[in-house]
Amino acid sequence: MAPVAVQGQSTAARDAKTLSHLLKAEQIFLAERALAPEGVLRFKVFGRKEAEASRLVDLVLLAPQGALPIALEADGRFALDEAWRTLEPGTELHSRLRDGKVTWRADVRTPGSTPQLRRLGDLRLQCRASFFSGMARTAGPGGLFIHLLKPLLNGCDSSRFGWSSFADAPVFGIRLKHGQRVQQLSQMALGGMGHLEGLSLPVFDWSYSLRHQLYRLPLGDSAWPDDTQVEFESIDKDAATAPLDPALLQAPGPLPEVARSLQAGELSLWDEIKARLGKDQGMMRYDSGLRVVLYTQGRWPAADASTSPTPELELVLLFDAQDRLLKWSLRAMGEQRLAEAAAAPWSR
């Protein structure tokens, strides 16, 4: 059948999913609802190859009576319309963007969630509904690979590799919190830093222009219960930064030493910091001109019997296009303890 032209636009192949994909995602959502008992299912579309393309997706449903626009919520999400259940499962939802420039996701949120605070169980279920339904881009050999081997190579639960998730905004840091336990994610799990630049493998749905929003969580780590809070720190220089442990500033080693200079305002340019620390351990440039740089420091032995060893550290730096420092964070890796238990808005 000839391609359908919508409102006089080009008849080039458009990125599309069928109602069967959405219904399969809903089926998974309902079957595994224990992960998110109060979660609400929505769907979201991202532009995956062009910066700022997400605002151009313009979804339509190719119903028998013609192309029907799909109303998107303010954050770009949409719900499964009850009227769609009467249509053929093969009915397509099309984007304005051409095939290959869009990635689709299920979206699960418990009331009380915000762009800065998500629930781990929601994100576990969201991953499964996205990838096991075929919604996320796994076309071609990669899609067949996942379909056949997903019981063995589950990218939602694997500790060795993971399927991509996207934050609501460019992400600078992520922390897991439950009770008095807290753990900072390594920067290598954020912002595309742990990927090969420009890599495009359908099995992983590597969305290069969305790398500033990309993250991977330890979804399969059962030590973190479903009610765990997932805190997202925005890359925005004016966004709140996770509190710095004063003890880290006084710790031995080159990273705390440079952090003390940063806090005192003695360093503000990339060249100055590079002269102090040398070669970085990770860097990612974004289309906006911003750049995130990572330095790491291994576990530092205790000075004496009365002190504890310093944990592995990461110093994460954000620079603008002119290599001026915008924000920074010194982070302890591994699980840490809070003075008081963290309360979540969805706690019962």
CSV table of N, CA and C in Angstrom, one decimal, residues 173-255:
chain,number,residue,atom,x,y,z
A,173,GLY,N,23.9,14.3,37.9
A,173,GLY,CA,24.2,13.3,39.0
A,173,GLY,C,22.9,12.6,39.4
A,174,ILE,N,23.1,11.4,39.9
A,174,ILE,CA,22.0,10.6,40.4
A,174,ILE,C,22.4,9.9,41.7
A,175,ARG,N,21.5,10.0,42.7
A,175,ARG,CA,21.7,9.3,43.9
A,175,ARG,C,20.5,8.4,44.2
A,176,LEU,N,20.8,7.2,44.8
A,176,LEU,CA,19.8,6.3,45.3
A,176,LEU,C,19.7,6.5,46.8
A,177,LYS,N,18.5,6.6,47.4
A,177,LYS,CA,18.3,6.8,48.8
A,177,LYS,C,17.2,5.9,49.3
A,178,HIS,N,17.5,5.2,50.4
A,178,HIS,CA,16.4,4.4,51.1
A,178,HIS,C,16.8,4.3,52.5
A,179,GLY,N,15.9,4.8,53.4
A,179,GLY,CA,16.2,4.8,54.8
A,179,GLY,C,17.5,5.6,55.0
A,180,GLN,N,18.4,5.1,55.7
A,180,GLN,CA,19.7,5.8,55.9
A,180,GLN,C,20.8,5.4,54.9
A,181,ARG,N,20.4,4.6,53.9
A,181,ARG,CA,21.4,4.2,52.9
A,181,ARG,C,21.3,5.2,51.7
A,182,VAL,N,22.5,5.6,51.2
A,182,VAL,CA,22.6,6.4,50.0
A,182,VAL,C,23.7,6.0,49.2
A,183,GLN,N,23.6,6.0,47.9
A,183,GLN,CA,24.7,5.7,47.0
A,183,GLN,C,24.6,6.6,45.8
A,184,GLN,N,25.8,7.2,45.4
A,184,GLN,CA,25.9,8.0,44.3
A,184,GLN,C,26.3,7.1,43.1
A,185,LEU,N,25.6,7.3,42.0
A,185,LEU,CA,26.0,6.6,40.7
A,185,LEU,C,27.3,7.2,40.2
A,186,SER,N,28.1,6.3,39.6
A,186,SER,CA,29.3,6.7,39.0
A,186,SER,C,28.9,7.6,37.7
A,187,GLN,N,29.7,8.6,37.4
A,187,GLN,CA,29.4,9.4,36.3
A,187,GLN,C,29.5,8.5,35.0
A,188,MET,N,30.2,7.4,35.0
A,188,MET,CA,30.3,6.5,33.8
A,188,MET,C,28.9,5.9,33.5
A,189,ALA,N,28.0,6.0,34.4
A,189,ALA,CA,26.6,5.5,34.1
A,189,ALA,C,25.7,6.7,33.6
A,190,LEU,N,26.2,7.9,33.5
A,190,LEU,CA,25.4,9.0,33.2
A,190,LEU,C,25.9,9.7,31.9
A,191,GLY,N,24.9,10.4,31.2
A,191,GLY,CA,25.3,11.3,30.2
A,191,GLY,C,26.0,10.7,29.0
A,192,GLY,N,25.9,9.4,28.8
A,192,GLY,CA,26.6,8.8,27.7
A,192,GLY,C,28.1,8.6,27.8
A,193,MET,N,28.6,8.9,29.0
A,193,MET,CA,30.1,8.9,29.2
A,193,MET,C,30.6,7.5,29.1
A,194,GLY,N,29.8,6.5,29.5
A,194,GLY,CA,30.3,5.1,29.4
A,194,GLY,C,30.1,4.4,28.1
A,195,HIS,N,29.6,5.2,27.1
A,195,HIS,CA,29.4,4.6,25.8
A,195,HIS,C,30.5,5.1,24.8
A,196,LEU,N,30.7,4.3,23.8
A,196,LEU,CA,31.6,4.8,22.7
A,196,LEU,C,30.9,5.9,21.9
A,197,GLU,N,31.6,7.0,21.8
A,197,GLU,CA,31.0,8.2,21.1
A,197,GLU,C,30.5,7.9,19.7
A,198,GLY,N,29.2,8.2,19.5
A,198,GLY,CA,28.7,8.0,18.1
A,198,GLY,C,28.3,6.6,17.9
A,199,LEU,N,28.4,5.6,18.8
A,199,LEU,CA,28.0,4.2,18.6
A,199,LEU,C,26.6,4.2,18.3
A,200,SER,N,26.2,3.4,17.3
A,200,SER,CA,24.8,3.2,17.0
A,200,SER,C,24.5,1.7,16.7
A,201,LEU,N,24.1,1.1,17.8
A,201,LEU,CA,23.7,-0.3,17.7
A,201,LEU,C,22.3,-0.5,18.1
A,202,PRO,N,21.4,-1.0,17.3
A,202,PRO,CA,20.0,-1.1,17.6
A,202,PRO,C,19.7,-1.9,18.9
A,203,VAL,N,20.6,-2.8,19.2
A,203,VAL,CA,20.3,-3.6,20.4
A,203,VAL,C,20.4,-2.8,21.6
A,204,PHE,N,21.1,-1.7,21.6
A,204,PHE,CA,21.3,-0.8,22.8
A,204,PHE,C,20.5,0.5,22.7
A,205,ASP,N,19.9,0.7,21.5
A,205,ASP,CA,19.1,2.0,21.3
A,205,ASP,C,19.9,3.2,21.7
A,206,TRP,N,21.1,3.3,21.2
A,206,TRP,CA,22.0,4.4,21.5
A,206,TRP,C,21.6,5.7,20.8
A,207,SER,N,21.1,6.6,21.6
A,207,SER,CA,20.5,7.8,21.0
A,207,SER,C,21.4,9.0,21.3
A,208,TYR,N,22.3,9.3,20.3
A,208,TYR,CA,23.4,10.1,20.5
A,208,TYR,C,23.0,11.5,20.9
A,209,SER,N,22.0,12.1,20.3
A,209,SER,CA,21.6,13.5,20.6
A,209,SER,C,21.0,13.6,22.0
A,210,LEU,N,20.6,12.5,22.6
A,210,LEU,CA,20.0,12.5,23.9
A,210,LEU,C,21.0,12.0,25.0
A,211,ARG,N,22.3,12.0,24.6
A,211,ARG,CA,23.3,11.5,25.6
A,211,ARG,C,23.3,12.3,26.9
A,212,HIS,N,23.0,13.6,26.8
A,212,HIS,CA,23.0,14.4,28.0
A,212,HIS,C,21.8,14.0,29.0
A,213,GLN,N,20.8,13.2,28.5
A,213,GLN,CA,19.7,12.8,29.4
A,213,GLN,C,19.8,11.3,29.7
A,214,LEU,N,20.8,10.6,29.2
A,214,LEU,CA,20.9,9.2,29.3
A,214,LEU,C,21.5,8.8,30.6
A,215,TYR,N,20.9,7.7,31.2
A,215,TYR,CA,21.5,7.1,32.4
A,215,TYR,C,21.2,5.6,32.5
A,216,ARG,N,21.9,4.9,33.3
A,216,ARG,CA,21.7,3.5,33.6
A,216,ARG,C,21.7,3.3,35.1
A,217,LEU,N,20.7,2.6,35.6
A,217,LEU,CA,20.5,2.4,37.0
A,217,LEU,C,20.8,0.9,37.3
A,218,PRO,N,21.1,0.5,38.5
A,218,PRO,CA,21.3,-0.9,38.9
A,218,PRO,C,19.9,-1.5,39.2
A,219,LEU,N,19.1,-1.6,38.1
A,219,LEU,CA,17.7,-2.0,38.3
A,219,LEU,C,17.6,-3.4,38.9
A,220,GLY,N,18.6,-4.2,38.6
A,220,GLY,CA,18.6,-5.6,39.0
A,220,GLY,C,19.1,-5.9,40.4
A,221,ASP,N,19.6,-4.8,41.1
A,221,ASP,CA,20.2,-5.0,42.4
A,221,ASP,C,19.1,-5.0,43.4
A,222,SER,N,18.8,-6.2,43.9
A,222,SER,CA,17.7,-6.4,44.9
A,222,SER,C,17.9,-5.8,46.2
A,223,ALA,N,19.2,-5.4,46.5
A,223,ALA,CA,19.5,-4.8,47.8
A,223,ALA,C,18.8,-3.4,47.9
A,224,TRP,N,18.4,-2.8,46.7
A,224,TRP,CA,17.6,-1.6,46.7
A,224,TRP,C,16.2,-1.9,46.4
A,225,PRO,N,15.3,-1.7,47.4
A,225,PRO,CA,13.9,-2.1,47.3
A,225,PRO,C,13.2,-1.1,46.3
A,226,ASP,N,12.0,-1.5,45.9
A,226,ASP,CA,11.2,-0.7,44.9
A,226,ASP,C,10.9,0.7,45.3
A,227,ASP,N,10.8,0.9,46.7
A,227,ASP,CA,10.4,2.2,47.2
A,227,ASP,C,11.6,3.2,47.3
A,228,THR,N,12.8,2.7,46.8
A,228,THR,CA,14.0,3.5,46.8
A,228,THR,C,13.8,4.8,46.0
A,229,GLN,N,14.2,5.9,46.6
A,229,GLN,CA,14.2,7.2,45.9
A,229,GLN,C,15.4,7.3,44.9
A,230,VAL,N,15.1,7.8,43.7
A,230,VAL,CA,16.1,8.1,42.7
A,230,VAL,C,16.1,9.6,42.5
A,231,GLU,N,17.2,10.2,43.0
A,231,GLU,CA,17.3,11.7,42.9
A,231,GLU,C,18.1,12.1,41.7
A,232,PHE,N,17.5,12.9,40.8
A,232,PHE,CA,18.2,13.4,39.6
A,232,PHE,C,18.7,14.8,39.8
A,233,GLU,N,19.9,15.1,39.6
A,233,GLU,CA,20.5,16.4,39.7
A,233,GLU,C,20.7,16.9,38.3
A,234,SER,N,20.1,18.1,38.0
A,234,SER,CA,20.2,18.6,36.6
A,234,SER,C,21.5,19.2,36.3
A,235,ILE,N,21.8,19.2,35.0
A,235,ILE,CA,23.1,19.8,34.6
A,235,ILE,C,23.0,21.3,34.6
A,236,ASP,N,21.9,21.9,34.8
A,236,ASP,CA,21.7,23.3,34.9
A,236,ASP,C,22.5,23.9,36.0
A,237,LYS,N,23.3,24.9,35.6
A,237,LYS,CA,24.3,25.4,36.6
A,237,LYS,C,23.6,26.0,37.8
A,238,ASP,N,22.3,26.4,37.7
A,238,ASP,CA,21.6,27.0,38.8
A,238,ASP,C,20.8,26.0,39.6
A,239,ALA,N,20.8,24.8,39.1
A,239,ALA,CA,20.0,23.7,39.9
A,239,ALA,C,20.8,23.3,41.1
A,240,ALA,N,20.0,22.9,42.1
A,240,ALA,CA,20.6,22.5,43.4
A,240,ALA,C,21.5,21.4,43.2
A,241,THR,N,22.6,21.4,43.9
A,241,THR,CA,23.7,20.4,43.9
A,241,THR,C,23.6,19.5,45.1
A,242,ALA,N,23.8,18.2,45.0
A,242,ALA,CA,23.7,17.3,46.1
A,242,ALA,C,24.7,17.8,47.2
A,243,PRO,N,24.3,17.8,48.5
A,243,PRO,CA,25.2,18.3,49.5
A,243,PRO,C,26.5,17.6,49.6
A,244,LEU,N,27.6,18.4,49.8
A,244,LEU,CA,28.9,17.9,49.9
A,244,LEU,C,29.3,17.5,51.3
A,245,ASP,N,29.8,16.3,51.5
A,245,ASP,CA,30.2,15.8,52.8
A,245,ASP,C,31.5,16.6,53.2
A,246,PRO,N,31.4,17.4,54.3
A,246,PRO,CA,32.6,18.1,54.7
A,246,PRO,C,33.8,17.2,54.9
A,247,ALA,N,33.6,16.0,55.3
A,247,ALA,CA,34.7,15.1,55.6
A,247,ALA,C,35.4,14.8,54.3
A,248,LEU,N,34.7,14.8,53.1
A,248,LEU,CA,35.4,14.5,51.9
A,248,LEU,C,36.4,15.6,51.5
A,249,LEU,N,36.1,16.8,51.8
A,249,LEU,CA,37.0,17.9,51.5
A,249,LEU,C,38.3,17.8,52.3
A,250,GLN,N,38.2,17.2,53.5
A,250,GLN,CA,39.4,17.1,54.3
A,250,GLN,C,40.1,15.8,54.1
A,251,ALA,N,39.6,15.0,53.2
A,251,ALA,CA,40.3,13.7,52.9
A,251,ALA,C,41.6,13.9,52.2
A,252,PRO,N,42.5,12.9,52.3
A,252,PRO,CA,43.8,13.0,51.6
A,252,PRO,C,43.6,12.7,50.1
A,253,GLY,N,44.6,13.1,49.3
A,253,GLY,CA,44.6,12.8,47.9
A,253,GLY,C,44.4,14.0,47.0
A,254,PRO,N,44.7,13.9,45.7
A,254,PRO,CA,44.6,15.0,44.8
A,254,PRO,C,43.2,15.6,44.6
A,255,LEU,N,42.2,14.7,44.6
A,255,LEU,CA,40.9,15.2,44.3
A,255,LEU,C,40.3,16.1,45.4
